[in-house]
PDB file of C-alpha atoms and ligand atoms in Angstrom:
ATOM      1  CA  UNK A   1       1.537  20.342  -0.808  1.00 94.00           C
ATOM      2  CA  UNK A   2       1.173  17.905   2.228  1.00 96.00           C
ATOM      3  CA  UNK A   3      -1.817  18.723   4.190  1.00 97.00           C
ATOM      4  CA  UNK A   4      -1.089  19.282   8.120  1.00 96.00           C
ATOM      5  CA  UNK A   5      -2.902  21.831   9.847  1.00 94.00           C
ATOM      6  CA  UNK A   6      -5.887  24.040   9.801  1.00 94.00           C
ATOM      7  CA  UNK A   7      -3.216  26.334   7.553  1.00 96.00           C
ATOM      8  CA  UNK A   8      -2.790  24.180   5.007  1.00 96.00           C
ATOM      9  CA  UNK A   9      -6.334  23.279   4.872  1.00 97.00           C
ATOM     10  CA  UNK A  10      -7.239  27.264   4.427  1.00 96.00           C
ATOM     11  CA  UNK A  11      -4.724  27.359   1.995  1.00 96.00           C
ATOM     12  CA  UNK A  12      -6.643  25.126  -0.350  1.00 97.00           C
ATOM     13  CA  UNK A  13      -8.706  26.193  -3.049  1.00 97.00           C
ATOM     14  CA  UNK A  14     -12.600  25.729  -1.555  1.00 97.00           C
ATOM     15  CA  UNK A  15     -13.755  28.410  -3.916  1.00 95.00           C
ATOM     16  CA  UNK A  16     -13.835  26.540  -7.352  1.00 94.00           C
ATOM     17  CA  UNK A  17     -16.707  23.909  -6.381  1.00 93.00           C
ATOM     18  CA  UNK A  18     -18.232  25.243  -3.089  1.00 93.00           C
ATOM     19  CA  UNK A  19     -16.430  23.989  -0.496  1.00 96.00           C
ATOM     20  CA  UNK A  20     -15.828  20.715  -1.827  1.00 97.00           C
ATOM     21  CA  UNK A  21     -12.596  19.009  -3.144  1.00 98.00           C
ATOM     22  CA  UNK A  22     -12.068  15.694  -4.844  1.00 98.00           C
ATOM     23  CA  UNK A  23     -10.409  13.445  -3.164  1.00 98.00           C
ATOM     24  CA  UNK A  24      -8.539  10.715  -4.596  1.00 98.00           C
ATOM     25  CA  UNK A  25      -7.988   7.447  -2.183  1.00 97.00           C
ATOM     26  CA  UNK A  26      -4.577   5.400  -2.761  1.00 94.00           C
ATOM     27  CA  UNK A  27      -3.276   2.358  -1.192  1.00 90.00           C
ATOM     28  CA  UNK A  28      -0.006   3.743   0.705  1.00 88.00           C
ATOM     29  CA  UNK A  29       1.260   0.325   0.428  1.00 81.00           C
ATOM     30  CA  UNK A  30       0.796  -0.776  -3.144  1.00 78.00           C
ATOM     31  CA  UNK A  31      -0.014   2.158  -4.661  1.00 82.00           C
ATOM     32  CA  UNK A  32      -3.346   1.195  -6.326  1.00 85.00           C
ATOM     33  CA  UNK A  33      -6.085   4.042  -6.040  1.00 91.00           C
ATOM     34  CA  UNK A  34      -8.791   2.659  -4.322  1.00 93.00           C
ATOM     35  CA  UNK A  35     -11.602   4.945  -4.491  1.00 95.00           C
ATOM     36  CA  UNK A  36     -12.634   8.845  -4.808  1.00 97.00           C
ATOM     37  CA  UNK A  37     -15.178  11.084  -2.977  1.00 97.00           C
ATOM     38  CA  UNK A  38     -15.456  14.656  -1.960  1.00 98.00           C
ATOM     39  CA  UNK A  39     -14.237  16.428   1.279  1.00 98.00           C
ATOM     40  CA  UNK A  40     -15.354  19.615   2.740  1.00 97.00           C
ATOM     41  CA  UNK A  41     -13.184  21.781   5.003  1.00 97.00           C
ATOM     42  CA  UNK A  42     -14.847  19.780   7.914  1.00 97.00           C
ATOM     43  CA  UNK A  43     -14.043  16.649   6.802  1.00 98.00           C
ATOM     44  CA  UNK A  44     -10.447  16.996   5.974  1.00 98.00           C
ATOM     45  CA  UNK A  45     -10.071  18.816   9.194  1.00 98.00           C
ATOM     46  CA  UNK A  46     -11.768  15.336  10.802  1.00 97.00           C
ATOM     47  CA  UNK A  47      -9.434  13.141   8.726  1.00 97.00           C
ATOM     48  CA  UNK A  48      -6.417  14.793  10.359  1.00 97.00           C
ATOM     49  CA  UNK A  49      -8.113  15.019  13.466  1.00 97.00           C
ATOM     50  CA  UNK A  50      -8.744  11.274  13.991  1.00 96.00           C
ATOM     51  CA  UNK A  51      -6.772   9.647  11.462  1.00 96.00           C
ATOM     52  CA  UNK A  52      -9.583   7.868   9.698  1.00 97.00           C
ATOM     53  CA  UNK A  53     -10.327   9.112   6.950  1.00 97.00           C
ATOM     54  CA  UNK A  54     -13.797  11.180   6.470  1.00 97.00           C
ATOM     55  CA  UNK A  55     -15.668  12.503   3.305  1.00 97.00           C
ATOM     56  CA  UNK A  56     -19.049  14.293   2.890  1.00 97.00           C
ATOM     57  CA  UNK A  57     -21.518  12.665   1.601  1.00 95.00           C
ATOM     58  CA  UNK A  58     -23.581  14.596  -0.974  1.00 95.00           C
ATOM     59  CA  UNK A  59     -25.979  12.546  -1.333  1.00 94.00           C
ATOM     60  CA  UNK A  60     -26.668  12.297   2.574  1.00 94.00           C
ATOM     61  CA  UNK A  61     -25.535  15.724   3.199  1.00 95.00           C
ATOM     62  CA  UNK A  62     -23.497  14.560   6.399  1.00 96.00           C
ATOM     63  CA  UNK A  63     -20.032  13.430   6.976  1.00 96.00           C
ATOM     64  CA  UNK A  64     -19.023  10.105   6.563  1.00 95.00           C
ATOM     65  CA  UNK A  65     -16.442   8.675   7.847  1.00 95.00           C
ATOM     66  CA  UNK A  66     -15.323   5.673   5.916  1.00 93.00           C
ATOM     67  CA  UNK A  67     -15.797   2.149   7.432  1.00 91.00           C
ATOM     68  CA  UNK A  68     -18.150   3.398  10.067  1.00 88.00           C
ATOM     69  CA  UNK A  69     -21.375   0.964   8.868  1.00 83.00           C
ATOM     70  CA  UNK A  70     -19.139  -1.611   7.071  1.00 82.00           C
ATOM     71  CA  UNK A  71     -16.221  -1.881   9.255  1.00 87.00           C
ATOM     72  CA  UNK A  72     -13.669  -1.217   6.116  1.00 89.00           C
ATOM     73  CA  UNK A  73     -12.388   2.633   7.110  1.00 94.00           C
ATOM     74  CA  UNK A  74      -8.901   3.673   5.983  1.00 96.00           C
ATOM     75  CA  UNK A  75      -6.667   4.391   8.409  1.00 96.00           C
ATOM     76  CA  UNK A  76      -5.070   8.039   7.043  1.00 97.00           C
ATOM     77  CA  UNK A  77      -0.920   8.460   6.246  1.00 96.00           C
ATOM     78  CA  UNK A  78      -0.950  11.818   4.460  1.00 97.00           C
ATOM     79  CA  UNK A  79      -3.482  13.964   2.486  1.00 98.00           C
ATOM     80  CA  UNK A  80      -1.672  15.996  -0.244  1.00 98.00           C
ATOM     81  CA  UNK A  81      -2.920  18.809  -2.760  1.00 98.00           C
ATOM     82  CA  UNK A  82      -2.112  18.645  -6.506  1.00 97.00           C
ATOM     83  CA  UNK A  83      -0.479  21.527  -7.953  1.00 96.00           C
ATOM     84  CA  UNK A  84      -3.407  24.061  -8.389  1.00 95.00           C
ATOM     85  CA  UNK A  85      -4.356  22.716  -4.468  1.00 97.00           C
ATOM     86  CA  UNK A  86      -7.597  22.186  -5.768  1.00 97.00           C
ATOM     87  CA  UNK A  87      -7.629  18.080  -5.257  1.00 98.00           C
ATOM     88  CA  UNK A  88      -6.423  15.595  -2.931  1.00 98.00           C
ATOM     89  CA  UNK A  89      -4.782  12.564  -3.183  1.00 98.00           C
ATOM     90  CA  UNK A  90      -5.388  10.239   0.007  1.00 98.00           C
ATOM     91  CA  UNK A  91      -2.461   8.434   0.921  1.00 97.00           C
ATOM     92  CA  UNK A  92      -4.507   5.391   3.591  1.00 96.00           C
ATOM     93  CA  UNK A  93      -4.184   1.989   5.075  1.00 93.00           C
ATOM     94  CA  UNK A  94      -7.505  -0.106   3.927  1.00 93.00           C
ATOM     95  CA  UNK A  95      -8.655  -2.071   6.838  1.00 93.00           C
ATOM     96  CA  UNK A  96     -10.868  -4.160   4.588  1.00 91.00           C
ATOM     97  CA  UNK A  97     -12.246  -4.063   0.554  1.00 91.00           C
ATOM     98  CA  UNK A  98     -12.578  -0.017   0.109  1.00 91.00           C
ATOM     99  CA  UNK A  99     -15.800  -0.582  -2.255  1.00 90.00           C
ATOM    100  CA  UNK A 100     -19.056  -1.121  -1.480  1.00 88.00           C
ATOM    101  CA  UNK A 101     -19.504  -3.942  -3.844  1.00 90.00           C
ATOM    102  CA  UNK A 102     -16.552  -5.428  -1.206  1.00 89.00           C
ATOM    103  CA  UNK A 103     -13.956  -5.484  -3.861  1.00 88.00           C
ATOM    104  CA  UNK A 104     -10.493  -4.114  -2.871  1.00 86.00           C
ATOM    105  CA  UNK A 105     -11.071  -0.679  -4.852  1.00 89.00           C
ATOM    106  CA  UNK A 106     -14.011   0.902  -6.937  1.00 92.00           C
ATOM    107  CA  UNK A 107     -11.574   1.274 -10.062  1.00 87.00           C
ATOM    108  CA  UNK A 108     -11.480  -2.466 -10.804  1.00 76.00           C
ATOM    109  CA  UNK A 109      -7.867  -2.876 -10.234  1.00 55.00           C
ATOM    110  CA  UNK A 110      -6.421  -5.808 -11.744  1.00 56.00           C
ATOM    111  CA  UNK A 111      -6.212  -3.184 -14.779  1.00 56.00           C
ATOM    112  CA  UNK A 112      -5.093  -0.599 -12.901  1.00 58.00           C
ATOM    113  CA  UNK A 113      -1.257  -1.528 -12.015  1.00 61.00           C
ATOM    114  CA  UNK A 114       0.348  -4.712 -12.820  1.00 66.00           C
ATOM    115  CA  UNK A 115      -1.326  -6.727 -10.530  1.00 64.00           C
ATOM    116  CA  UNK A 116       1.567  -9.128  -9.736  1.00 72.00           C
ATOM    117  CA  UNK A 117       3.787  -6.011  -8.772  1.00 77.00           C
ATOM    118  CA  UNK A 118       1.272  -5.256  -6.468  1.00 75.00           C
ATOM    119  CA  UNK A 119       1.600  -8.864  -5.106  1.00 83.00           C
ATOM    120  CA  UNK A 120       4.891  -8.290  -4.349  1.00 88.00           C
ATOM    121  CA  UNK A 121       4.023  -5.581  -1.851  1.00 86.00           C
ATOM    122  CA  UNK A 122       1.516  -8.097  -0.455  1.00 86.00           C
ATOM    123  CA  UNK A 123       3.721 -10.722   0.173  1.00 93.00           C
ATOM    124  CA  UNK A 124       5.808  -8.164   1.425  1.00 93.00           C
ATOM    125  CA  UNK A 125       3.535  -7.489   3.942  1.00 90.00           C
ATOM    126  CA  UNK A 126       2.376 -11.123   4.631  1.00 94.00           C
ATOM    127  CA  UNK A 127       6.068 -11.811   6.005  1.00 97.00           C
ATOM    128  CA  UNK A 128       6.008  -8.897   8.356  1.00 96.00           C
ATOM    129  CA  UNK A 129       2.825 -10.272   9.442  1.00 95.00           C
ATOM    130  CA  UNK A 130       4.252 -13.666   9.993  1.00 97.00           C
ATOM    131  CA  UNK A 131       7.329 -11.613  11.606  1.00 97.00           C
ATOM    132  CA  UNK A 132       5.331 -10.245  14.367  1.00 96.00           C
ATOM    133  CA  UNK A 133       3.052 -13.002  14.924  1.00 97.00           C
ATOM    134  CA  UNK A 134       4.778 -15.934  14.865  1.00 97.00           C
ATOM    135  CA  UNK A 135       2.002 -18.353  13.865  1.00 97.00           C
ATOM    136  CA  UNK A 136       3.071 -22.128  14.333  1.00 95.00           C
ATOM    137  CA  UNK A 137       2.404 -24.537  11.617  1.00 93.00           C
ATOM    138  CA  UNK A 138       4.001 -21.294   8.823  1.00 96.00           C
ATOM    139  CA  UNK A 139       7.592 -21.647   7.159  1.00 97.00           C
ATOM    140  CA  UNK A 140       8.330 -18.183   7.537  1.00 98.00           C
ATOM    141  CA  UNK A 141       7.965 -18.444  11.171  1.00 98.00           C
ATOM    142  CA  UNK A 142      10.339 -21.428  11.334  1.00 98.00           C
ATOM    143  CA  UNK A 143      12.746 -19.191   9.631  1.00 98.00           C
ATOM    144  CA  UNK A 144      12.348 -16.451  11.476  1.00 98.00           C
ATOM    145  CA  UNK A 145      12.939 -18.594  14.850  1.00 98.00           C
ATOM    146  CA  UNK A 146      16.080 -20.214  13.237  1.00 98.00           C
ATOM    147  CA  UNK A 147      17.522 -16.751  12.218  1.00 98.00           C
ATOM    148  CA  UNK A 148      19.224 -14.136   9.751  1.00 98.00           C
ATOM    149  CA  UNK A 149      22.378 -16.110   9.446  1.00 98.00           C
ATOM    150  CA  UNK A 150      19.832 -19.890   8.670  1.00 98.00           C
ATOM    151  CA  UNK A 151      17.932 -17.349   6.088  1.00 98.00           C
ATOM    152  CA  UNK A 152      20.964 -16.309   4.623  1.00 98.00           C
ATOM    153  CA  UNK A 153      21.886 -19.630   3.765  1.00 98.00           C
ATOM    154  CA  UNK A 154      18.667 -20.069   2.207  1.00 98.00           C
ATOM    155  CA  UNK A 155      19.276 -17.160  -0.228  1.00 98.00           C
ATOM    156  CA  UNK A 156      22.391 -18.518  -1.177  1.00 98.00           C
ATOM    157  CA  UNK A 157      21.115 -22.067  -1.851  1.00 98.00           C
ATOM    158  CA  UNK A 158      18.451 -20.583  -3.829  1.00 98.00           C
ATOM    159  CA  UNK A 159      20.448 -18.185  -5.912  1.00 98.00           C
ATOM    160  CA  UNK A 160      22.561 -21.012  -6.437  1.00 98.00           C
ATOM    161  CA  UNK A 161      19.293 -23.358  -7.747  1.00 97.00           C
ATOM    162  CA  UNK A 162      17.802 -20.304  -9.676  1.00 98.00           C
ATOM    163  CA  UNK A 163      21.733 -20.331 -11.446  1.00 98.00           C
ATOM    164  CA  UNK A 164      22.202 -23.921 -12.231  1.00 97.00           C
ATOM    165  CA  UNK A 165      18.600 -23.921 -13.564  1.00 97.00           C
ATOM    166  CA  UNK A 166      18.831 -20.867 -16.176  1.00 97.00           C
ATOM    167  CA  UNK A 167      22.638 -22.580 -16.976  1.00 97.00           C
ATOM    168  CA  UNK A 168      20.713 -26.109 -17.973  1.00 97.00           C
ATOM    169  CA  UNK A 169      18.164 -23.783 -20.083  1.00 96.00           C
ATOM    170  CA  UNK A 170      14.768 -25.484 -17.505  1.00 95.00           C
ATOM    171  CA  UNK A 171      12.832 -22.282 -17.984  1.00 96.00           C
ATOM    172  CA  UNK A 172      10.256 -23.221 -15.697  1.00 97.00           C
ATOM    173  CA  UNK A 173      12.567 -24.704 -13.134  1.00 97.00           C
ATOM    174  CA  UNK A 174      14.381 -20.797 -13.412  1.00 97.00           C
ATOM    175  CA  UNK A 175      10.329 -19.316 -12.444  1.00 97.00           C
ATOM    176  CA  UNK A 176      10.254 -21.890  -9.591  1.00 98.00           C
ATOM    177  CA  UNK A 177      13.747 -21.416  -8.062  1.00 98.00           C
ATOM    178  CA  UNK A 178      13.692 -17.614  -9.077  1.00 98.00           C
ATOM    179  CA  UNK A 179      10.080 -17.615  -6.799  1.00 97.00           C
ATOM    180  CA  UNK A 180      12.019 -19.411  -4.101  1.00 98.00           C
ATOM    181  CA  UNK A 181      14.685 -16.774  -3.972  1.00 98.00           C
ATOM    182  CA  UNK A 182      13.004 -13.596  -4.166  1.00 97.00           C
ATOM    183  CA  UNK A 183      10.772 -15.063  -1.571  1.00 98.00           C
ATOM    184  CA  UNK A 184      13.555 -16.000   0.489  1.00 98.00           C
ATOM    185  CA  UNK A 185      14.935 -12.677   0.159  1.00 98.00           C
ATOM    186  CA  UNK A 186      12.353 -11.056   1.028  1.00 98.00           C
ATOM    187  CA  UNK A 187      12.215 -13.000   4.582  1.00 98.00           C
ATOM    188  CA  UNK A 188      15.949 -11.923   4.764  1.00 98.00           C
ATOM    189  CA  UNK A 189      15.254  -8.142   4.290  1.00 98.00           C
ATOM    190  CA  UNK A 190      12.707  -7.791   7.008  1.00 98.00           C
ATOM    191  CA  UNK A 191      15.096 -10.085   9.392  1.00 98.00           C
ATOM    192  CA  UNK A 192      18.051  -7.478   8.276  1.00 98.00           C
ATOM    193  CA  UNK A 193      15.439  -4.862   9.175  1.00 97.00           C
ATOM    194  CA  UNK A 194      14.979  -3.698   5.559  1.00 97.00           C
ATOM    195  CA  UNK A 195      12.386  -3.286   3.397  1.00 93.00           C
ATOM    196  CA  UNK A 196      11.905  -3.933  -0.765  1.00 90.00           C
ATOM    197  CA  UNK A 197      11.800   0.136  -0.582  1.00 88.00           C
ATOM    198  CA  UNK A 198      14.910   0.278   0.639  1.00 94.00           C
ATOM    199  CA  UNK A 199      16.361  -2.019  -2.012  1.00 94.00           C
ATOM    200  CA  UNK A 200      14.437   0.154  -4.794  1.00 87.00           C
ATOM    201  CA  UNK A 201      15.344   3.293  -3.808  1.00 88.00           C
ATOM    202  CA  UNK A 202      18.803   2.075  -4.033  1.00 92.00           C
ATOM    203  CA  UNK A 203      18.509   0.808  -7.678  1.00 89.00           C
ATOM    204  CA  UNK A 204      16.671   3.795  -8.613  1.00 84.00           C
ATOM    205  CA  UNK A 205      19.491   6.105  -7.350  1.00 89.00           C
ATOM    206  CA  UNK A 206      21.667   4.141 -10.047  1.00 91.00           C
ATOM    207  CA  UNK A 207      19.475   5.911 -12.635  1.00 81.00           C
ATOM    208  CA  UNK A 208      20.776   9.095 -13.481  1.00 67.00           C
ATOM    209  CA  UNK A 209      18.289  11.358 -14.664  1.00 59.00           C
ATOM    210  CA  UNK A 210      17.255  11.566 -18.660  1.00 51.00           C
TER     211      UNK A 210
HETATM  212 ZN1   ZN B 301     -16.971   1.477  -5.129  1.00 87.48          ZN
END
């Protein structure tokens, strides 16, 4: 159930650990679960409130509202409620490393998901970065300026490269020109005003269900 109003939050089940629920922190960007502490009704009600996401502390005995000593809060997206609405699953934007030992997650992620899918999503979000801010000196700025139909070009030239390479059997020329393209491609999504979820969902809805 996605969590919204003082409704849903009365709807949840506070009974089974007195007044607390688990809540489970994920990266709405990449997916990778970044840390897990409890909530009261106050806190959740705060989260929503404010959009930053807030726990109680048990130890402290006090709400805490993540990032407010080190700077790293997570910005909220959605809270949801597992199937017995007796957990939550934080869907949040990590302004900085969620743990305290200033790693990205308290889970030790690298195991978690595979870590270069996640990188994906980074660089995804490194050339929307680039997109809005136009640094000088950076490629993907130059190809922004020079525009969708230059980048286009680009994606050609580079599925053509990534082609001739895997036809002359140079596997490692293939992972370099392959790299160039899906980079390239990436650039040309966000100029089309598209994102690699877009493109997923599409190849997903190919899969008819089992
Ligand atoms: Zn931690």
């Amino acid at each position: 159930m996605l969590i919204r109003d003082s409704r849903d939050i009365n709807a949840l089940d506070w009974d089974k650990m007195d007044g607390l629920l688990p809540a489970v922190v994920q990266d709405a960007f990449d997916g990778r679960v970044l840390m897990q502490a409890y909530m009261n009704r106050e806190a959740l009600a705060n989260s929503l409130d404010t959009g930053r996401v807030t726990f109680w502390s048990r130890s402290r005995q006090e709400l805490w509202t993540k990032g407010e000593i080190s700077g790293n809060g997570l910005q909220l997206v959605a809270v949801h409620s597992d199937c017995d609405n007796d957990c939550l699953l934080v869907l949040a934007s990590p302004a900085g490393p969620a743990c305290h030992r200033d790693t990205d997650t308290c889970f030790d992620n690298r195991r978690q998901v595979r870590p270069e899918l996640a990188f994906l999503a980074t660089l995804e979000r490194l050339v929307a970065e680039r997109d809005s801010e136009r640094p000088e000196d950076s490629y993907t700025t130059r190809l922004f300026e020079a525009g969708i139909k230059r980048i286009a070009q680009k994606v050609g030239e580079e599925g053509l490269e990534t082609a001739l390479a895997a036809a002359a059997g140079d596997r490692e020329e293939v992972a370099n020109e392959a790299a160039d393209l899906v980079y390239h491609l990436l650039v040309l999504l966000r100029a089309a005003g598209l994102s690699l979820g877009d493109v997923l969902a599409v190849l997903e809805s190919r899969h008819s269900p089992l």
